[in-house]
Tab-separated table of C-alpha atoms in Angstrom:
chain	number	residue	atom	x	y	z
A	49	THR	CA	6.879	22.365	-2.883
A	50	SER	CA	5.901	23.562	-6.004
A	51	GLU	CA	9.377	22.373	-7.800
A	52	GLN	CA	7.898	19.112	-7.273
A	53	ILE	CA	4.571	19.597	-8.001
A	54	GLU	CA	6.424	20.988	-11.235
A	55	HIS	CA	8.413	17.280	-11.750
A	56	LEU	CA	5.509	15.343	-10.790
A	57	HIS	CA	3.299	16.507	-13.859
A	58	ARG	CA	5.986	15.997	-16.282
A	59	ARG	CA	5.966	12.528	-14.964
A	60	PHE	CA	2.403	12.862	-15.849
A	61	LYS	CA	2.893	14.250	-19.524
A	62	GLN	CA	5.513	11.259	-19.753
A	63	LEU	CA	3.223	8.279	-18.658
A	64	SER	CA	0.092	10.033	-19.689
A	65	GLN	CA	0.974	10.160	-23.272
A	66	ASP	CA	0.133	13.823	-22.379
A	67	GLN	CA	-3.832	13.101	-21.632
A	68	LEU	CA	-5.546	14.766	-19.331
A	69	THR	CA	-6.114	10.976	-17.149
A	70	ILE	CA	-4.114	8.083	-16.417
A	71	ARG	CA	-5.272	4.619	-16.939
A	72	LYS	CA	-3.377	0.812	-15.292
A	73	GLU	CA	-1.626	0.014	-18.769
A	74	ASN	CA	0.035	3.328	-18.847
A	75	PHE	CA	2.115	2.235	-16.070
A	76	ASP	CA	3.810	-1.065	-18.214
A	77	SER	CA	6.633	1.899	-19.209
A	78	ILE	CA	7.856	2.521	-15.729
A	79	PRO	CA	11.965	0.493	-16.752
A	80	ASP	CA	11.901	0.510	-12.954
A	81	LEU	CA	8.729	-1.076	-12.008
A	82	GLU	CA	9.222	-4.347	-14.325
A	83	PHE	CA	10.697	-6.714	-12.429
A	84	ASN	CA	9.582	-5.457	-8.917
A	85	PRO	CA	7.452	-7.919	-7.905
A	86	ILE	CA	4.883	-6.711	-5.728
A	87	ARG	CA	4.013	-4.378	-8.919
A	88	GLY	CA	0.662	-4.764	-9.570
A	89	LYS	CA	0.171	-3.902	-6.292
A	90	ILE	CA	1.916	-0.839	-6.480
A	91	VAL	CA	-0.066	-0.571	-9.552
A	92	HIS	CA	-3.716	-1.242	-8.168
A	93	ALA	CA	-3.107	1.392	-4.829
A	94	PHE	CA	-3.057	4.509	-8.131
A	95	PHE	CA	-6.333	2.941	-8.604
A	96	ASP	CA	-7.490	2.262	-4.978
A	97	LYS	CA	-10.316	4.512	-4.274
A	98	ARG	CA	-9.099	4.259	-0.783
A	99	ASN	CA	-6.004	5.869	-1.886
A	100	LEU	CA	-7.728	8.285	-3.383
A	101	ARG	CA	-9.239	9.441	-0.576
A	102	GLN	CA	-12.774	9.025	-2.190
A	103	GLU	CA	-15.086	7.312	0.327
A	104	SER	CA	-16.463	4.777	-2.071
A	105	ASP	CA	-14.588	1.098	-2.653
A	106	GLY	CA	-13.330	-0.548	-5.559
A	107	LEU	CA	-11.211	0.739	-8.241
A	108	ALA	CA	-11.365	3.897	-10.774
A	109	GLU	CA	-10.883	2.957	-13.873
A	110	GLU	CA	-7.892	6.376	-14.512
A	111	ILE	CA	-6.676	8.812	-12.444
A	112	ASN	CA	-5.800	13.133	-13.503
A	113	PHE	CA	-3.464	14.223	-12.059
A	114	GLU	CA	-4.898	15.301	-8.750
A	115	ASP	CA	-5.687	11.998	-8.359
A	116	PHE	CA	-1.409	10.662	-9.051
A	117	LEU	CA	-0.555	14.105	-6.817
A	118	THR	CA	-2.407	12.506	-4.026
A	119	ILE	CA	-1.091	8.742	-3.964
A	120	MET	CA	2.287	10.293	-4.387
A	121	SER	CA	1.914	11.779	-1.113
A	122	TYR	CA	1.941	8.773	-0.073
A	123	PHE	CA	4.792	7.978	-0.445
A	124	ARG	CA	6.548	11.452	-0.047
A	125	PRO	CA	9.473	11.843	3.040
A	126	ILE	CA	9.108	12.983	6.795
A	127	GLU	CA	9.753	16.129	6.793
A	128	MET	CA	12.096	18.082	10.246
A	129	ASN	CA	10.160	20.185	10.681
A	130	MET	CA	6.354	18.444	11.343
A	131	ASP	CA	4.309	19.601	14.177
A	132	GLU	CA	3.233	15.592	16.174
A	133	GLU	CA	0.173	16.547	14.943
A	134	GLN	CA	1.248	16.626	11.906
A	135	LEU	CA	3.303	13.864	12.280
A	136	ASP	CA	0.718	12.157	13.720
A	137	ARG	CA	-1.356	12.149	10.808
A	138	PHE	CA	1.067	11.713	8.675
A	139	ARG	CA	1.949	8.656	9.831
A	140	LYS	CA	-1.755	7.264	9.738
A	141	GLU	CA	-1.841	8.184	5.952
A	142	LYS	CA	0.917	6.033	5.069
A	143	LEU	CA	-0.419	3.365	7.390
A	144	LYS	CA	-3.721	2.522	5.468
A	145	PHE	CA	-2.532	3.073	1.972
A	146	LEU	CA	-0.387	0.610	2.786
A	147	PHE	CA	-2.967	-1.513	4.458
A	148	HIS	CA	-4.569	-1.017	1.273
A	149	MET	CA	-2.244	-2.161	-0.976
A	150	TYR	CA	-1.959	-5.360	1.173
A	151	ASP	CA	-5.676	-6.083	1.549
A	152	SER	CA	-6.088	-7.521	-1.571
A	153	ASP	CA	-10.186	-8.486	-1.589
A	154	HIS	CA	-11.169	-4.233	-0.019
A	155	ASP	CA	-13.028	-6.853	3.398
A	156	GLY	CA	-10.847	-4.212	6.445
A	157	LYS	CA	-8.786	-7.471	6.744
A	158	ILE	CA	-5.228	-8.408	5.853
A	159	THR	CA	-5.910	-12.792	6.523
A	160	LEU	CA	-2.566	-14.693	6.314
A	161	GLN	CA	-3.206	-15.720	2.859
A	162	GLU	CA	-3.157	-12.770	1.937
A	163	TYR	CA	-0.335	-11.381	3.649
A	164	ARG	CA	1.115	-15.332	3.010
A	165	ASN	CA	0.900	-13.966	-1.093
A	166	VAL	CA	2.233	-10.746	0.002
A	167	VAL	CA	5.183	-12.903	1.237
A	168	VAL	CA	5.901	-15.374	-2.071
A	169	GLU	CA	5.895	-12.510	-4.228
A	170	LEU	CA	8.334	-10.343	-2.576
A	171	LEU	CA	11.068	-13.614	-2.605
A	172	SER	CA	10.277	-15.114	-5.634
A	173	GLY	CA	12.275	-13.547	-7.739
A	174	ASN	CA	14.888	-15.068	-5.434
A	175	PRO	CA	16.552	-18.636	-6.761
A	176	HIS	CA	16.508	-19.999	-3.919
A	177	LEU	CA	13.445	-20.298	-1.765
A	178	GLU	CA	10.949	-22.465	-2.253
A	179	LYS	CA	7.712	-21.917	-2.294
A	180	GLU	CA	6.649	-23.517	1.039
A	181	SER	CA	9.650	-21.640	2.443
A	182	ALA	CA	8.418	-18.121	1.735
A	183	ARG	CA	4.941	-19.489	3.291
A	184	SER	CA	6.986	-20.286	6.295
A	185	ILE	CA	8.350	-17.246	6.821
A	186	ALA	CA	5.494	-15.665	6.103
A	187	ASP	CA	3.735	-17.821	8.700
A	188	GLY	CA	6.456	-16.905	11.477
A	189	ALA	CA	6.666	-12.971	11.101
A	190	MET	CA	2.153	-12.805	11.508
A	191	MET	CA	2.788	-15.342	14.539
A	192	GLU	CA	5.593	-12.645	15.945
A	193	ALA	CA	2.752	-9.887	14.765
A	194	ALA	CA	0.370	-12.008	17.083
A	195	SER	CA	1.954	-12.506	20.018
A	196	ILE	CA	2.986	-8.454	20.046
A	197	CYS	CA	-0.562	-8.019	19.898
A	198	VAL	CA	-1.402	-9.936	22.941
A	199	GLY	CA	-2.558	-6.975	25.257
A	200	GLN	CA	-1.358	-4.168	23.732
A	201	MET	CA	-1.456	-2.499	19.983
A	202	MET	CA	0.331	-2.860	17.617
A	203	TRP	CA	0.686	-0.090	16.199
A	204	GLN	CA	1.302	1.706	19.620
A	205	GLY	CA	0.079	5.758	19.342
A	206	ILE	CA	-1.022	4.786	15.698
A	207	ASP	CA	-5.027	4.440	15.856
A	208	ILE	CA	-6.583	3.086	12.409
A	209	GLU	CA	-10.195	3.340	11.347
A	210	THR	CA	-10.381	-0.059	9.457
A	211	LYS	CA	-9.941	-2.542	12.095
A	212	MET	CA	-7.607	-4.644	11.875
A	213	HIS	CA	-7.530	-7.935	12.126
A	214	VAL	CA	-5.205	-10.956	11.765
A	215	ARG	CA	-5.393	-14.644	11.427
A	216	PHE	CA	-3.419	-17.598	11.672
A	217	LEU	CA	-5.074	-20.665	10.825
A	218	ASN	CA	-2.617	-22.900	11.911
A	219	VAL	CA	-4.543	-26.671	12.197
A	220	ASP	CA	-5.967	-26.132	15.741
A	221	THR	CA	-6.238	-22.575	16.011
A	222	ILE	CA	-7.780	-19.250	15.662
A	223	ALA	CA	-6.161	-16.038	16.995
A	224	HIS	CA	-7.489	-12.528	16.118
A	225	CYS	CA	-5.704	-8.821	17.307
A	226	TYR	CA	-7.434	-6.216	16.373
């Protein structure tokens, strides 16, 4: 809505310190992000050209208000009056955004190591959980995802343009899920 855009514009101006663009370091002033274990991934997502709906790969050095709105649109909730086509497009956009967030090397694949890194980051604030336990949790979740993929699509009804590869590197087993 125009009210939401106005609110986001005020927030953009605050973050940019009344400049025309925002740089990564401007996100340092957001208290809610300070203790978020995946803070780096969130900030990185704002500058990922794939999320900015640009064809090229890589990172933007800075973003303008239009880019900021593009990224913030991925966080908006589902609207009740969306038809099936709008809902499908909305879900695909969110899924691509999340995929790009976790595909840290931008190769179009989320490997077990990339997934492990995210799980370790998410669980890093828990002083009672060792790194090896986080790795086991990540491995177990990926194995479950792989078992779901066998014979069917993991994301039913969602066609991702980027092939989704899930790799498990357990001693003798390499399982691929496309």
